[in-house]
Amino acid sequence: MLLTGCGSLRPRQPVPAAQVEQAQIPGLPGVRMFLHPLEVDMRLVDRSLSNATSRVADRRRPLTLLALSGGGADGAFGAGLLCGWSAAGDRPEFDIVTGISTGALIGPYAFLGVACDPELKHYYTSISDKDIFKKRGVFGILKIRDAVVSTAPLADLIAKQIDRARLEAIAAEYRKGRRFYVGTSDLDAGRAVVWDMGAIAASGHPDALNLFRKVLLASASIPVAFPPVYFDVEAGGKYFDEMHADGGVMTQMFGAMFLSRLMGMARASEGRLYFVRNAQLRPDWKAVQPKLVSIAGRTVSTLIDTQGFGDLYRAYLIAQANKLDFNLAAVPSDFEVPREGEFDPAFMRALFDQGYQQARGGFPWNKVPPGIELINH
């Protein structure tokens, strides 16, 4: 107890507040940007989209964006929806794909298209807790102190999913003008960070594969439960580190603004937003145990669920202002299948099938976020 109690914390050199905007990944400038409702540098957004306009300028079809939310094992719903959409035969090749947390893990498959559906189905119907995290004992928690579990299994899983061949496939789509963005949370800066995953893949940097994997891991690293992910950055000629966690800390879904900017740059007349919320849009009753982990976990999950509504309202407002077609899918409120553990294969198979069957028959997309009807009355 004495040894673990005196264990040292990870030494850190966080980026000073005055240099946050300058911080870049060494050798890979411009592959990320801050996203905050009050502080968005549209020049960075436009620069990221600049060579995407050539792909769409001469095509007479709606521009499309797919935004995938967090939700842990509930990501099986989004995975099933995509596979069912493919089976229906009218799933578009999305111009932009964005992902947060489990949505970030689905993102590469959604971005690369129908050919990846079998692998997407496999991972979201067969994994279990042991494939995602490893529990730490009391002494492990006291010694390391940054999380309840280790995500080494998830890091290994991401490494299997994202190899050099897949990285090059994503790079090839990026060069065609398509975009794949992933969100993480910079806990020091208190801002969402949007990573241009295609730019990372196409960079040719020797550390591109490792960085790509780290971003996916960071986006899915739920605070308190999972340890944060650290990124080495450079600012003002000095080196620092940033602490990143689940993108859902800052936002559950994003991207409406990206599509509206791309439409303006490409002079396109029609755009469609597809938002997939990997959760139910209703309160979820749960008996909370009078323990630190249970209380903390319930608090974080409730905050994230509530925040998701605000993200949808913001996206809808952008859609209305820019005449974008708004489409929302979420786990049906009447879906009730018990689960054992966080990642229960039986539960995930049932949820996958729910999304698959709905999409295969023509998904009943909601045209407004929940609660809008109350405002209109």
Tab-separated table of C-alpha atoms in Angstrom:
chain	number	residue	atom	x	y	z
A	1	MET	CA	0.000	0.000	0.000
A	2	LEU	CA	2.852	2.366	0.837
A	3	LEU	CA	4.587	1.741	-2.501
A	4	THR	CA	1.440	2.147	-4.589
A	5	GLY	CA	0.291	5.156	-2.623
A	6	CYS	CA	3.593	6.886	-3.348
A	7	GLY	CA	3.607	5.947	-7.028
A	8	SER	CA	4.405	8.926	-9.228
A	9	LEU	CA	1.970	10.316	-11.760
A	10	ARG	CA	2.905	10.478	-15.447
A	11	PRO	CA	5.211	13.491	-15.894
A	12	ARG	CA	3.626	16.076	-18.176
A	13	GLN	CA	4.442	19.181	-20.154
A	14	PRO	CA	1.041	20.492	-21.235
A	15	VAL	CA	0.847	23.157	-23.913
A	16	PRO	CA	0.725	26.650	-22.338
A	17	ALA	CA	-2.607	28.391	-22.855
A	18	ALA	CA	-1.021	31.102	-25.008
A	19	GLN	CA	0.378	28.502	-27.437
A	20	VAL	CA	-2.582	26.150	-27.762
A	21	GLU	CA	-3.477	27.471	-31.227
A	22	GLN	CA	0.085	26.971	-32.451
A	23	ALA	CA	0.463	23.340	-31.374
A	24	GLN	CA	1.014	20.943	-34.267
A	25	ILE	CA	1.914	17.295	-34.681
A	26	PRO	CA	5.639	17.340	-35.595
A	27	GLY	CA	6.046	16.773	-39.315
A	28	LEU	CA	2.284	16.804	-39.918
A	29	PRO	CA	1.043	20.398	-39.787
A	30	GLY	CA	-2.539	21.066	-40.785
A	31	VAL	CA	-3.974	17.597	-40.144
A	32	ARG	CA	-6.265	18.800	-37.366
A	33	MET	CA	-8.273	21.787	-36.202
A	34	PHE	CA	-10.135	22.963	-33.120
A	35	LEU	CA	-13.910	22.865	-33.209
A	36	HIS	CA	-15.775	24.992	-30.692
A	37	PRO	CA	-19.152	26.735	-31.104
A	38	LEU	CA	-17.598	30.082	-30.155
A	39	GLU	CA	-14.169	29.685	-31.769
A	40	VAL	CA	-14.131	28.039	-35.192
A	41	ASP	CA	-11.487	29.181	-37.664
A	42	MET	CA	-13.372	28.741	-40.932
A	43	ARG	CA	-10.146	29.218	-42.866
A	44	LEU	CA	-8.921	25.879	-41.510
A	45	VAL	CA	-12.186	24.180	-42.469
A	46	ASP	CA	-12.013	25.632	-45.980
A	47	ARG	CA	-8.371	24.643	-46.346
A	48	SER	CA	-9.191	21.081	-45.366
A	49	LEU	CA	-11.970	20.967	-47.968
A	50	SER	CA	-10.114	22.888	-50.677
A	51	ASN	CA	-9.260	20.053	-53.073
A	52	ALA	CA	-12.552	18.251	-52.392
A	53	THR	CA	-14.439	20.655	-54.661
A	54	SER	CA	-13.003	19.199	-57.885
A	55	ARG	CA	-14.732	15.891	-57.139
A	56	VAL	CA	-18.184	17.413	-56.832
A	57	ALA	CA	-18.158	20.535	-58.992
A	58	ASP	CA	-19.294	18.760	-62.160
A	59	ARG	CA	-21.584	16.100	-60.638
A	60	ARG	CA	-25.350	16.458	-60.577
A	61	ARG	CA	-26.129	14.730	-57.320
A	62	PRO	CA	-26.655	15.775	-53.737
A	63	LEU	CA	-23.564	16.125	-51.581
A	64	THR	CA	-23.822	13.813	-48.598
A	65	LEU	CA	-22.427	13.689	-45.081
A	66	LEU	CA	-22.658	10.795	-42.635
A	67	ALA	CA	-22.132	11.653	-38.960
A	68	LEU	CA	-21.689	8.714	-36.582
A	69	SER	CA	-22.103	9.276	-32.845
A	70	GLY	CA	-20.626	7.596	-29.818
A	71	GLY	CA	-22.428	4.909	-27.885
A	72	GLY	CA	-20.044	2.065	-27.075
A	73	ALA	CA	-21.630	-1.315	-27.794
A	74	ASP	CA	-24.696	0.514	-29.145
A	75	GLY	CA	-22.544	1.197	-32.195
A	76	ALA	CA	-23.888	-2.177	-33.353
A	77	PHE	CA	-27.010	-0.265	-34.367
A	78	GLY	CA	-25.077	2.028	-36.705
A	79	ALA	CA	-23.124	-0.915	-38.095
A	80	GLY	CA	-26.335	-2.818	-38.811
A	81	LEU	CA	-27.937	0.250	-40.375
A	82	LEU	CA	-25.020	0.677	-42.791
A	83	CYS	CA	-25.043	-2.995	-43.796
A	84	GLY	CA	-28.824	-2.966	-44.238
A	85	TRP	CA	-28.559	0.234	-46.262
A	86	SER	CA	-26.102	-1.547	-48.555
A	87	ALA	CA	-28.547	-4.453	-48.931
A	88	ALA	CA	-31.310	-2.000	-49.840
A	89	GLY	CA	-29.136	-0.864	-52.744
A	90	ASP	CA	-29.337	2.892	-52.279
A	91	ARG	CA	-26.536	3.637	-49.812
A	92	PRO	CA	-24.580	6.600	-51.207
A	93	GLU	CA	-20.826	7.013	-51.391
A	94	PHE	CA	-20.568	9.719	-48.750
A	95	ASP	CA	-18.574	12.829	-49.573
A	96	ILE	CA	-17.797	13.375	-45.890
A	97	VAL	CA	-17.841	10.924	-42.979
A	98	THR	CA	-17.385	12.064	-39.387
A	99	GLY	CA	-17.099	9.913	-36.281
A	100	ILE	CA	-16.962	10.195	-32.510
A	101	SER	CA	-15.987	7.358	-30.153
A	102	THR	CA	-17.593	4.128	-31.419
A	103	GLY	CA	-18.628	6.179	-34.459
A	104	ALA	CA	-14.947	6.833	-35.112
A	105	LEU	CA	-14.320	3.073	-35.087
A	106	ILE	CA	-17.184	2.507	-37.540
A	107	GLY	CA	-15.958	5.428	-39.652
A	108	PRO	CA	-13.240	3.695	-41.734
A	109	TYR	CA	-15.718	1.023	-42.825
A	110	ALA	CA	-18.420	3.564	-43.655
A	111	PHE	CA	-15.874	5.650	-45.558
A	112	LEU	CA	-14.480	2.766	-47.619
A	113	GLY	CA	-17.912	1.478	-48.538
A	114	VAL	CA	-19.933	-1.658	-49.092
A	115	ALA	CA	-16.950	-3.976	-49.548
A	116	CYS	CA	-16.135	-3.544	-45.845
A	117	ASP	CA	-19.594	-4.588	-44.625
A	118	PRO	CA	-18.687	-8.218	-43.757
A	119	GLU	CA	-15.813	-7.088	-41.546
A	120	LEU	CA	-17.929	-4.354	-39.964
A	121	LYS	CA	-20.614	-6.919	-39.128
A	122	HIS	CA	-18.041	-9.315	-37.680
A	123	TYR	CA	-16.603	-6.812	-35.226
A	124	TYR	CA	-19.942	-5.431	-34.076
A	125	THR	CA	-21.571	-8.830	-33.492
A	126	SER	CA	-18.758	-10.898	-32.009
A	127	ILE	CA	-16.571	-8.799	-29.685
A	128	SER	CA	-16.900	-8.888	-25.909
A	129	ASP	CA	-15.511	-6.964	-22.944
A	130	LYS	CA	-12.165	-8.769	-23.118
A	131	ASP	CA	-11.635	-7.470	-26.661
A	132	ILE	CA	-12.031	-3.850	-25.504
A	133	PHE	CA	-10.580	-3.491	-22.015
A	134	LYS	CA	-8.790	-5.269	-19.213
A	135	LYS	CA	-9.806	-4.568	-15.642
A	136	ARG	CA	-7.204	-3.178	-13.276
A	137	GLY	CA	-7.111	-4.367	-9.698
A	138	VAL	CA	-7.242	-1.986	-6.778
A	139	PHE	CA	-3.452	-1.769	-6.673
A	140	GLY	CA	-3.288	-1.134	-10.416
A	141	ILE	CA	-5.743	1.748	-10.115
A	142	LEU	CA	-3.824	3.233	-7.186
A	143	LYS	CA	-0.530	2.951	-9.037
A	144	ILE	CA	-1.527	4.303	-12.450
A	145	ARG	CA	-4.446	6.474	-11.266
A	146	ASP	CA	-5.714	7.638	-14.655
A	147	ALA	CA	-8.502	5.103	-15.282
A	148	VAL	CA	-10.354	2.083	-13.994
A	149	VAL	CA	-9.338	-0.226	-16.855
A	150	SER	CA	-6.604	-0.683	-19.450
A	151	THR	CA	-7.479	-0.304	-23.138
A	152	ALA	CA	-4.573	-2.397	-24.392
A	153	PRO	CA	-7.023	-4.908	-25.946
A	154	LEU	CA	-8.807	-2.110	-27.843
A	155	ALA	CA	-5.464	-0.765	-29.090
A	156	ASP	CA	-4.607	-4.252	-30.359
A	157	LEU	CA	-8.016	-4.530	-32.048
A	158	ILE	CA	-7.569	-1.175	-33.797
A	159	ALA	CA	-4.127	-2.278	-34.978
A	160	LYS	CA	-5.703	-5.356	-36.586
A	161	GLN	CA	-8.409	-3.299	-38.247
A	162	ILE	CA	-6.135	-0.517	-39.534
A	163	ASP	CA	-3.112	-1.949	-41.316
A	164	ARG	CA	-1.037	-0.310	-44.045
A	165	ALA	CA	-3.283	-1.584	-46.819
A	166	ARG	CA	-6.345	-0.012	-45.197
A	167	LEU	CA	-4.448	3.194	-44.540
A	168	GLU	CA	-3.540	3.423	-48.232
A	169	ALA	CA	-7.151	2.708	-49.228
A	170	ILE	CA	-8.286	5.659	-47.096
A	171	ALA	CA	-5.504	7.800	-48.580
A	172	ALA	CA	-6.689	6.927	-52.093
A	173	GLU	CA	-10.230	8.103	-51.306
A	174	TYR	CA	-8.833	11.277	-49.785
A	175	ARG	CA	-6.966	12.024	-52.998
A	176	LYS	CA	-10.259	11.669	-54.867
A	177	GLY	CA	-11.658	14.500	-52.748
A	178	ARG	CA	-13.560	12.573	-50.072
A	179	ARG	CA	-13.077	13.382	-46.391
A	180	PHE	CA	-13.056	11.372	-43.158
A	181	TYR	CA	-12.879	13.289	-39.875
A	182	VAL	CA	-12.611	12.009	-36.296
A	183	GLY	CA	-13.191	14.027	-33.134
A	184	THR	CA	-11.260	13.817	-29.866
A	185	SER	CA	-11.292	16.017	-26.765
A	186	ASP	CA	-8.224	18.005	-25.730
A	187	LEU	CA	-8.801	18.022	-21.976
A	188	ASP	CA	-6.208	20.742	-21.282
A	189	ALA	CA	-7.631	23.145	-23.869
A	190	GLY	CA	-11.250	22.174	-23.202
A	191	ARG	CA	-11.978	21.934	-26.931
A	192	ALA	CA	-12.913	19.355	-29.519
A	193	VAL	CA	-10.143	18.512	-31.961
A	194	VAL	CA	-11.106	17.387	-35.463
A	195	TRP	CA	-8.543	15.183	-37.179
A	196	ASP	CA	-8.392	14.933	-40.966
A	197	MET	CA	-7.807	11.193	-41.127
A	198	GLY	CA	-7.445	11.115	-44.913
A	199	ALA	CA	-4.748	13.772	-44.770
A	200	ILE	CA	-2.892	11.719	-42.156
A	201	ALA	CA	-3.208	8.586	-44.295
A	202	ALA	CA	-2.025	10.360	-47.455
A	203	SER	CA	0.834	12.236	-45.771
A	204	GLY	CA	3.507	9.634	-46.359
A	205	HIS	CA	4.835	10.386	-42.880
A	206	PRO	CA	6.605	7.392	-41.297
A	207	ASP	CA	4.443	7.714	-38.179
A	208	ALA	CA	1.137	8.128	-40.061
A	209	LEU	CA	-0.160	4.643	-39.291
A	210	ASN	CA	0.604	4.929	-35.594
A	211	LEU	CA	-0.982	8.391	-35.397
A	212	PHE	CA	-4.111	7.209	-37.236
A	213	ARG	CA	-4.538	4.383	-34.738
A	214	LYS	CA	-3.891	6.650	-31.748
A	215	VAL	CA	-6.578	9.100	-32.854
A	216	LEU	CA	-9.160	6.312	-33.085
A	217	LEU	CA	-8.157	5.052	-29.640
A	218	ALA	CA	-8.318	8.546	-28.146
A	219	SER	CA	-11.749	9.204	-29.642
A	220	ALA	CA	-13.090	6.077	-27.917
A	221	SER	CA	-11.360	6.594	-24.546
A	222	ILE	CA	-14.192	7.337	-22.124
A	223	PRO	CA	-12.836	9.479	-19.240
A	224	VAL	CA	-12.508	7.824	-15.835
A	225	ALA	CA	-13.210	4.376	-17.284
A	226	PHE	CA	-10.515	4.395	-20.004
A	227	PRO	CA	-7.080	6.047	-19.768
A	228	PRO	CA	-6.440	9.198	-21.834
A	229	VAL	CA	-4.192	9.164	-24.889
A	230	TYR	CA	-1.229	11.526	-25.108
A	231	PHE	CA	-0.006	13.278	-28.260
A	232	ASP	CA	3.419	14.854	-28.598
A	233	VAL	CA	3.129	18.298	-30.185
A	234	GLU	CA	5.371	21.203	-31.081
A	235	ALA	CA	4.679	24.881	-30.452
A	236	GLY	CA	7.073	27.815	-30.621
A	237	GLY	CA	10.025	25.536	-31.215
A	238	LYS	CA	9.365	23.572	-28.010
A	239	TYR	CA	7.818	20.166	-27.409
A	240	PHE	CA	4.784	19.496	-25.231
A	241	ASP	CA	2.135	16.834	-24.743
A	242	GLU	CA	-1.637	16.977	-25.021
A	243	MET	CA	-4.056	14.784	-23.075
A	244	HIS	CA	-6.912	13.576	-25.257
A	245	ALA	CA	-10.036	11.585	-24.408
A	246	ASP	CA	-13.348	10.504	-25.912
A	247	GLY	CA	-14.605	13.001	-28.478
A	248	GLY	CA	-18.027	12.661	-26.867
A	249	VAL	CA	-16.840	14.808	-23.972
A	250	MET	CA	-17.169	17.809	-26.302
A	251	THR	CA	-19.666	16.700	-28.928
A	252	GLN	CA	-21.595	13.579	-29.862
A	253	MET	CA	-21.871	14.351	-33.581
A	254	PHE	CA	-20.451	16.976	-35.883
A	255	GLY	CA	-20.050	17.864	-39.517
A	256	ALA	CA	-23.102	19.847	-40.670
A	257	MET	CA	-20.951	22.942	-40.986
A	258	PHE	CA	-18.407	21.031	-43.092
A	259	LEU	CA	-21.054	20.023	-45.613
A	260	SER	CA	-22.499	23.519	-45.837
A	261	ARG	CA	-19.011	24.936	-46.505
A	262	LEU	CA	-18.294	22.306	-49.151
A	263	MET	CA	-21.572	23.093	-50.882
A	264	GLY	CA	-20.693	26.762	-51.037
A	265	MET	CA	-17.171	26.116	-52.316
A	266	ALA	CA	-18.385	23.653	-54.966
A	267	ARG	CA	-21.480	25.723	-55.814
A	268	ALA	CA	-23.654	22.697	-55.232
A	269	SER	CA	-27.400	23.146	-54.904
A	270	GLU	CA	-28.412	20.128	-52.837
A	271	GLY	CA	-26.961	18.525	-49.708
A	272	ARG	CA	-28.082	15.733	-47.398
A	273	LEU	CA	-27.123	15.195	-43.772
A	274	TYR	CA	-27.368	11.717	-42.279
A	275	PHE	CA	-26.948	11.610	-38.497
A	276	VAL	CA	-26.760	8.204	-36.817
A	277	ARG	CA	-27.200	8.426	-33.042
A	278	ASN	CA	-26.048	5.150	-31.527
A	279	ALA	CA	-28.342	5.502	-28.531
A	280	GLN	CA	-31.992	5.731	-27.619
A	281	LEU	CA	-33.452	9.217	-27.515
A	282	ARG	CA	-35.271	8.711	-24.214
A	283	PRO	CA	-34.281	8.658	-20.537
A	284	ASP	CA	-32.666	5.386	-19.497
A	285	TRP	CA	-33.528	4.323	-15.950
A	286	LYS	CA	-30.740	2.556	-14.088
A	287	ALA	CA	-30.211	1.786	-10.400
A	288	VAL	CA	-26.905	3.423	-9.465
A	289	GLN	CA	-24.780	1.679	-6.881
A	290	PRO	CA	-23.429	3.880	-4.048
A	291	LYS	CA	-19.869	3.426	-5.298
A	292	LEU	CA	-17.421	5.875	-6.873
A	293	VAL	CA	-17.103	4.042	-10.188
A	294	SER	CA	-20.857	3.540	-10.540
A	295	ILE	CA	-21.682	7.155	-9.706
A	296	ALA	CA	-18.940	8.549	-11.950
A	297	GLY	CA	-19.895	6.291	-14.850
A	298	ARG	CA	-23.575	7.126	-14.602
A	299	THR	CA	-22.840	10.846	-14.379
A	300	VAL	CA	-20.614	10.849	-17.456
A	301	SER	CA	-23.045	8.759	-19.524
A	302	THR	CA	-25.980	11.000	-18.555
A	303	LEU	CA	-24.056	14.152	-19.441
A	304	ILE	CA	-23.130	12.675	-22.816
A	305	ASP	CA	-26.721	11.621	-23.547
A	306	THR	CA	-28.051	15.068	-22.683
A	307	GLN	CA	-25.346	16.788	-24.699
A	308	GLY	CA	-26.354	14.731	-27.718
A	309	PHE	CA	-29.641	16.615	-27.943
A	310	GLY	CA	-27.822	19.937	-28.126
A	311	ASP	CA	-25.622	18.607	-30.931
A	312	LEU	CA	-28.694	17.554	-32.900
A	313	TYR	CA	-30.370	20.942	-32.421
A	314	ARG	CA	-27.220	22.720	-33.599
A	315	ALA	CA	-27.005	20.490	-36.679
A	316	TYR	CA	-30.677	21.069	-37.449
A	317	LEU	CA	-30.211	24.823	-37.163
A	318	ILE	CA	-27.316	24.674	-39.646
A	319	ALA	CA	-29.414	22.490	-41.942
A	320	GLN	CA	-32.310	24.945	-41.860
A	321	ALA	CA	-30.065	27.938	-42.478
A	322	ASN	CA	-28.335	26.298	-45.444
A	323	LYS	CA	-31.310	24.385	-46.893
A	324	LEU	CA	-29.779	20.979	-46.191
A	325	ASP	CA	-31.910	17.844	-46.035
A	326	PHE	CA	-31.771	16.662	-42.407
A	327	ASN	CA	-32.021	12.930	-41.626
A	328	LEU	CA	-31.721	11.329	-38.185
A	329	ALA	CA	-31.596	7.693	-37.111
A	330	ALA	CA	-31.453	6.449	-33.519
A	331	VAL	CA	-31.918	3.211	-31.616
A	332	PRO	CA	-35.694	2.646	-31.398
A	333	SER	CA	-37.140	3.585	-28.021
A	334	ASP	CA	-38.910	0.222	-27.769
A	335	PHE	CA	-35.720	-1.825	-28.239
A	336	GLU	CA	-35.303	-3.754	-25.009
A	337	VAL	CA	-32.781	-6.576	-24.920
A	338	PRO	CA	-30.903	-7.318	-21.687
A	339	ARG	CA	-27.129	-7.291	-21.760
A	340	GLU	CA	-24.414	-8.865	-19.672
A	341	GLY	CA	-21.391	-6.624	-19.382
A	342	GLU	CA	-20.677	-3.581	-21.515
A	343	PHE	CA	-19.956	-5.442	-24.765
A	344	ASP	CA	-22.314	-8.407	-24.849
A	345	PRO	CA	-22.214	-10.251	-28.220
A	346	ALA	CA	-25.826	-11.437	-27.907
A	347	PHE	CA	-27.051	-7.902	-27.215
A	348	MET	CA	-24.942	-6.488	-30.046
A	349	ARG	CA	-26.208	-9.076	-32.531
A	350	ALA	CA	-29.794	-8.198	-31.648
A	351	LEU	CA	-29.113	-4.478	-32.020
A	352	PHE	CA	-27.209	-5.015	-35.287
A	353	ASP	CA	-30.182	-6.973	-36.653
A	354	GLN	CA	-32.528	-4.181	-35.560
A	355	GLY	CA	-30.576	-1.586	-37.554
A	356	TYR	CA	-30.100	-3.951	-40.486
A	357	GLN	CA	-33.763	-4.863	-40.895
A	358	GLN	CA	-34.933	-1.268	-40.597
A	359	ALA	CA	-32.460	-0.042	-43.212
A	360	ARG	CA	-32.989	-2.947	-45.580
A	361	GLY	CA	-36.648	-2.073	-45.846
A	362	GLY	CA	-35.953	1.651	-46.315
A	363	PHE	CA	-34.968	3.384	-43.132
A	364	PRO	CA	-37.642	5.692	-41.623
A	365	TRP	CA	-35.365	8.718	-41.172
A	366	ASN	CA	-36.583	11.404	-38.797
A	367	LYS	CA	-36.648	14.796	-40.487
A	368	VAL	CA	-36.380	16.811	-37.258
A	369	PRO	CA	-34.625	16.235	-33.926
A	370	PRO	CA	-36.714	15.088	-30.946
A	371	GLY	CA	-38.418	17.918	-29.101
A	372	ILE	CA	-38.736	20.275	-32.061
A	373	GLU	CA	-42.473	19.629	-32.154
A	374	LEU	CA	-42.728	20.972	-28.603
A	375	ILE	CA	-40.953	24.179	-29.618
A	376	ASN	CA	-43.233	24.620	-32.631
A	377	HIS	CA	-46.273	24.392	-30.369
